[in-house]
Tab-separated table of C-alpha atoms in Angstrom:
chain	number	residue	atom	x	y	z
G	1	UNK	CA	13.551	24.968	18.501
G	2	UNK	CA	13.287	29.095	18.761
G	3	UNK	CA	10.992	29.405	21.463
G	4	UNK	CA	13.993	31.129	23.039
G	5	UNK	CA	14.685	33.684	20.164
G	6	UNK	CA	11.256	34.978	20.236
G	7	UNK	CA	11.826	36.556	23.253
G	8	UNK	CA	14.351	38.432	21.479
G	9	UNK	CA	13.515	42.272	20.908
G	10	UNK	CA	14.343	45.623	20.927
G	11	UNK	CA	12.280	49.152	20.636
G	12	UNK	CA	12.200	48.479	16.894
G	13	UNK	CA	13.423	45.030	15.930
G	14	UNK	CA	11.091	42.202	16.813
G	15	UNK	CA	11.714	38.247	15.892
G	16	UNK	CA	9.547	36.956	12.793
G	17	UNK	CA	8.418	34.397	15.189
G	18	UNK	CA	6.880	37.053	17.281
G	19	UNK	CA	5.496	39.266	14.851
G	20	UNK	CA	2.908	36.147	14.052
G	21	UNK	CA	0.497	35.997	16.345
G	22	UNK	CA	0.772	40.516	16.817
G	23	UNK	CA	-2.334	41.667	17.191
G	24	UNK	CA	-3.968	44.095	14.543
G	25	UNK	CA	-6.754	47.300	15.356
G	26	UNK	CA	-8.731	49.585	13.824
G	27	UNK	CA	-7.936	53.250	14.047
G	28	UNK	CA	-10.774	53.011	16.944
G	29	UNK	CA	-8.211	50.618	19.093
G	30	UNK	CA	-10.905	47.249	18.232
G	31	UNK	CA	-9.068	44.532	17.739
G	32	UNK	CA	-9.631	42.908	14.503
G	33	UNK	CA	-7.242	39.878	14.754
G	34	UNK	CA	-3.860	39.181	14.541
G	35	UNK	CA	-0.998	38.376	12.408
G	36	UNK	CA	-0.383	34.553	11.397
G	37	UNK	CA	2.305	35.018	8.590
G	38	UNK	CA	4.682	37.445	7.074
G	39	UNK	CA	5.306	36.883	2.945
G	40	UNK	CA	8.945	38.144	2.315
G	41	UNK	CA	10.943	38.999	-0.758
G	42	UNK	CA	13.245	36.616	-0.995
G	43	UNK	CA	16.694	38.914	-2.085
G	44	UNK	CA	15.780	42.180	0.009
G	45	UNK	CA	14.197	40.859	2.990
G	46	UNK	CA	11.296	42.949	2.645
G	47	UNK	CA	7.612	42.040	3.817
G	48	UNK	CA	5.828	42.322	1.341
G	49	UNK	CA	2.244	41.004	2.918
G	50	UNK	CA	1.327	40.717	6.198
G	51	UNK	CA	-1.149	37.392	6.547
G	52	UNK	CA	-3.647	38.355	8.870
G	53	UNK	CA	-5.740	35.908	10.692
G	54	UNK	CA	-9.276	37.769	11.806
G	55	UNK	CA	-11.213	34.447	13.413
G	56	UNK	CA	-14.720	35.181	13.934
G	57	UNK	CA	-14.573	38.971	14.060
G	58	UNK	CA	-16.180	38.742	10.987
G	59	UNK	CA	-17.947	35.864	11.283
G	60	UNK	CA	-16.855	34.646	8.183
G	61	UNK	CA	-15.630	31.559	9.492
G	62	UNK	CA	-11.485	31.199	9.160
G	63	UNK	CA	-9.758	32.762	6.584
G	64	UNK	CA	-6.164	34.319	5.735
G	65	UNK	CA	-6.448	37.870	4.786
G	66	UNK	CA	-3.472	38.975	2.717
G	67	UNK	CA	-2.834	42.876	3.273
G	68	UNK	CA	-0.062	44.852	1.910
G	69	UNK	CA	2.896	45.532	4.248
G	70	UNK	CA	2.250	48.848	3.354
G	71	UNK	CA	-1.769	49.259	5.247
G	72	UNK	CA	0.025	48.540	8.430
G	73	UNK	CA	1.061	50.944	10.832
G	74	UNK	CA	2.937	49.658	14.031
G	75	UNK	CA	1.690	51.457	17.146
G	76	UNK	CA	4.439	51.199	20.181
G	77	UNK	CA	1.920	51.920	22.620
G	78	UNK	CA	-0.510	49.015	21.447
G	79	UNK	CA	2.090	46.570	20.779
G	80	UNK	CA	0.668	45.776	17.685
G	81	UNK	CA	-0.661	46.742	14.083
G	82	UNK	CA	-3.079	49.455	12.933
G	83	UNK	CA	-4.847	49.191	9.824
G	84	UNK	CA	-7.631	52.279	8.561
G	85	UNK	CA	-9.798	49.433	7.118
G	86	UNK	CA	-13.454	48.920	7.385
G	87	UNK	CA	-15.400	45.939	8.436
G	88	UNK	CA	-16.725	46.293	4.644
G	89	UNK	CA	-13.630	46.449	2.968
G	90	UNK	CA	-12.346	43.203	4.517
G	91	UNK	CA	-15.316	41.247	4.145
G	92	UNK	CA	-14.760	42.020	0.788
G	93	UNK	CA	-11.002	41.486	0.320
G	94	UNK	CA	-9.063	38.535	-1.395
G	95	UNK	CA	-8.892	35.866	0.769
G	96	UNK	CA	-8.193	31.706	0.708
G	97	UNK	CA	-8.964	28.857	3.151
G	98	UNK	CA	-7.071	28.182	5.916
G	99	UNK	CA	-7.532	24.382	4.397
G	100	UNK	CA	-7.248	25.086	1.610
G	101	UNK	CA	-4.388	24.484	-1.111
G	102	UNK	CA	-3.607	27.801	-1.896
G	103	UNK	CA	-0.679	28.832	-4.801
G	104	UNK	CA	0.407	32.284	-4.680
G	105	UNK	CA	0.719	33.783	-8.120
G	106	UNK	CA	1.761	37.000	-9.578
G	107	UNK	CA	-2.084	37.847	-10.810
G	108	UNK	CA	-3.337	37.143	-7.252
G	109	UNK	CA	-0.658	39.371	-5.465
G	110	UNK	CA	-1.770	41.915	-8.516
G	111	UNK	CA	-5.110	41.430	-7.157
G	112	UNK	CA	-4.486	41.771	-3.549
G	113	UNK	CA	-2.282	45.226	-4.079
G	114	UNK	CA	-5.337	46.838	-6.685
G	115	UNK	CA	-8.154	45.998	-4.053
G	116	UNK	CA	-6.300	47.930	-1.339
G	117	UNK	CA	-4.440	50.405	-3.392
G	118	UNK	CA	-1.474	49.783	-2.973
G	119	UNK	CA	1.812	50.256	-4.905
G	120	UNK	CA	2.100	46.761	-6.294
G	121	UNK	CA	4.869	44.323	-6.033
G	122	UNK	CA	4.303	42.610	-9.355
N	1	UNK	CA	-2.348	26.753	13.005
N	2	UNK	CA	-0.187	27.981	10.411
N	3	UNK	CA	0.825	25.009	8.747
N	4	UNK	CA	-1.120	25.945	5.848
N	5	UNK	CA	0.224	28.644	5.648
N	6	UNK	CA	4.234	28.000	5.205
N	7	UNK	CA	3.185	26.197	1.700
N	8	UNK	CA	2.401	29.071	0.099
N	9	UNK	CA	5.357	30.936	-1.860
N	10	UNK	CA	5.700	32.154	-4.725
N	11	UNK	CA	9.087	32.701	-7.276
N	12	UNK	CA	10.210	36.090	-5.745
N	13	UNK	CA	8.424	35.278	-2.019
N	14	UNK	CA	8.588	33.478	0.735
N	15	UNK	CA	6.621	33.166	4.132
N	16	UNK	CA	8.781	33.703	6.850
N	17	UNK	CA	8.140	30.517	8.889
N	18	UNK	CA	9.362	29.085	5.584
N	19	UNK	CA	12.722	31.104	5.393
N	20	UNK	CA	12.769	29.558	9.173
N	21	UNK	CA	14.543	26.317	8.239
N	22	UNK	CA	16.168	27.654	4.802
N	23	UNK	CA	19.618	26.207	4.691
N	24	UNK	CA	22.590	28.558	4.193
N	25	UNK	CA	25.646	27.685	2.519
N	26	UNK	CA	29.253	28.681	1.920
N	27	UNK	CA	30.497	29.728	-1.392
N	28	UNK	CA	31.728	26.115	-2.372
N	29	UNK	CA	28.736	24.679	-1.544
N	30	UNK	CA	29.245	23.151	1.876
N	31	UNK	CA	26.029	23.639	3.813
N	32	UNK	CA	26.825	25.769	7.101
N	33	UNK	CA	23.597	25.626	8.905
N	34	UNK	CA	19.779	27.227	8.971
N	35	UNK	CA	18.035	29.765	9.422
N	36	UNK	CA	16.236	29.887	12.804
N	37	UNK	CA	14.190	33.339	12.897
N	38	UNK	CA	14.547	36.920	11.350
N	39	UNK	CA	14.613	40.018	12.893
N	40	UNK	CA	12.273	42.790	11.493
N	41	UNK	CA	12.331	46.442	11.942
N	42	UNK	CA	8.815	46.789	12.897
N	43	UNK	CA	8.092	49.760	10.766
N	44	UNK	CA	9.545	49.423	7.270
N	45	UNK	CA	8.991	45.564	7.783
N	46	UNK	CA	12.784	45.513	6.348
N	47	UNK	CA	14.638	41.800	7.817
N	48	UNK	CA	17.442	43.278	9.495
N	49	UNK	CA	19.425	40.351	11.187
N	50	UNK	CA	18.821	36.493	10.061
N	51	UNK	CA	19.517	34.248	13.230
N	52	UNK	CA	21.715	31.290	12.146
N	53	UNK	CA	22.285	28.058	13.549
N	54	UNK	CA	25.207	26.424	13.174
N	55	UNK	CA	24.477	23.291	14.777
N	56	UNK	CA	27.233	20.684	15.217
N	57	UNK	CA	29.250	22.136	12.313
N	58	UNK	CA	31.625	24.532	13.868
N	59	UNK	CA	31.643	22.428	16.894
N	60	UNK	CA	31.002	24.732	19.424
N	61	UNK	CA	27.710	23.441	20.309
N	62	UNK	CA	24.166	25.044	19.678
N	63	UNK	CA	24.712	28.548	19.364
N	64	UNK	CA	22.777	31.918	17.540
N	65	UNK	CA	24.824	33.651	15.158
N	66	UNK	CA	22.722	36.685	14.077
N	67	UNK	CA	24.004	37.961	10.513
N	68	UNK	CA	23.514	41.001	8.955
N	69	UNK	CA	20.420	40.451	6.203
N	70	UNK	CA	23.165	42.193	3.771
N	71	UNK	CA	25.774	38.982	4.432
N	72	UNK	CA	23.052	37.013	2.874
N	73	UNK	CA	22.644	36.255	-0.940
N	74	UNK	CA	19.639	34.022	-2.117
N	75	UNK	CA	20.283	30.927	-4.629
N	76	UNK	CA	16.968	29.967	-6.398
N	77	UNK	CA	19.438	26.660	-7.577
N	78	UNK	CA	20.320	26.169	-4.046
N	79	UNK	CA	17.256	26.927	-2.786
N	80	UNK	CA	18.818	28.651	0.123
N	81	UNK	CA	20.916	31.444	0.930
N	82	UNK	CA	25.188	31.819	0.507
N	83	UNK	CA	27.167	33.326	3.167
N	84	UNK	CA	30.348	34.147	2.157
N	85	UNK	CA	32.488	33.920	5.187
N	86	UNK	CA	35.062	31.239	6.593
N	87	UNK	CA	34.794	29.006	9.405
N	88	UNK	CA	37.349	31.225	11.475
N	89	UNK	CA	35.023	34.225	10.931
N	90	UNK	CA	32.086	32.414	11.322
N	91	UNK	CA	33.910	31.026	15.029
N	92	UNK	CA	34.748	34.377	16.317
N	93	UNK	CA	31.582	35.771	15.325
N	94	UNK	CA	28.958	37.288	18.129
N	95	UNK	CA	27.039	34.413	19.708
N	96	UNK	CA	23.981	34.014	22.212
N	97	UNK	CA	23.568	30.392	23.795
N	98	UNK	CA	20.468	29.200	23.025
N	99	UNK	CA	19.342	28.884	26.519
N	100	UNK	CA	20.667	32.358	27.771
N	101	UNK	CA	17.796	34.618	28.466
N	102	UNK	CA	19.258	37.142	25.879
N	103	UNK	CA	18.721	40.424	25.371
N	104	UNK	CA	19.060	42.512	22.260
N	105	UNK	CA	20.260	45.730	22.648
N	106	UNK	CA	21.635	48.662	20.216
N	107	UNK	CA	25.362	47.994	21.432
N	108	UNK	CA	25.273	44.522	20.397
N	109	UNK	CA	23.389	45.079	17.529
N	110	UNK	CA	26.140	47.801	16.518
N	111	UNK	CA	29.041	44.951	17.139
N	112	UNK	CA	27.475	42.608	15.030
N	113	UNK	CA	27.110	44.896	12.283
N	114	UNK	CA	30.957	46.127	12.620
N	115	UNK	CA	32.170	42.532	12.977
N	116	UNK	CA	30.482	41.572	9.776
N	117	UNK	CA	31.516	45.191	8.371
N	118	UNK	CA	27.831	45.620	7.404
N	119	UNK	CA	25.873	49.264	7.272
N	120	UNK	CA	25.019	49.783	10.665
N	121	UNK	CA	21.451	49.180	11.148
N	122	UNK	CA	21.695	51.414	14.311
């Protein structure tokens, strides 16, 4: 129904629609994987967590990766995200099953912002 | 393959292929139409402009009506968002046809916000 709209952008807007599926690198350019899903606060608009996707990269089969809006940088001449984490660090991170039935909760989100220091939401 | 994904929300948040569908209202109550995509300032990750569709309701065919995200109040009760603009406004509002190949640039983007007397984005 908005396959049109996600050709929609500008130098600094870009359509929700498109911004799943961006990809995401390390400071080194490698791409890591990409965007799948942006969690937004409901009464500012703000994203809040990016969802990332990183498929076999780390050959951890397939998993969501929440990240804090906050660890991404958006780099105009890569058309995508930059995030200074390790290969470590995200094997490590919070994470949940792509089949699985996953509830966000406050303590989880708590969770997500403490592992990657970031100001928390909660 | 992120079906999984738009399940997953929380009290305060809300995945944006979710919000993609979330019904908007009028004051009274009178549903106007849905939410068909966001646009996101790429840095801040702030939702700048929510791209309604009206559908049969103003009868003027399928058409994008981009609102300000400041237009846009969410109702947990409703579950959706109010609007609080008439039908005339809503009618003489900026438009893109759904099959136009549009493009978003800062002029429009600046007549949208003036028309909906909204801080200019721009």
């Amino acid at each position: 129904m908005a396959s049109e709209v996600t050709k929609i952008t500008s130098g600094s807007l870009i359509a929700a629609e498109k911004v799943e599926g961006t990809d995401v690198y390390n400071p080194q350019g490698d791409k890591l994987g990409s965007v799948d899903d942006i969690m937004i606060d409901k009464v500012s608009g703000k994203a809040i967590y990016a969802i990332m996707s990183f498929g076999g990269f780390l050959g951890i089969g397939e998993k969501y990766h929440p990240l804090p809006w906050s660890t991404l940088k958006y780099d105009e001449s890569k058309g995508g995200y930059i995030v200074n984490l390790d290969k470590k660090m995200l094997e490590n991170a919070p994470t949940y099953d792509i089949n699985e039935e996953f509830m966000w909760t406050p303590d989880y989100g708590r969770r997500v912002d403490k592992y990657y220091n970031a100001p928390s939401y909660w």
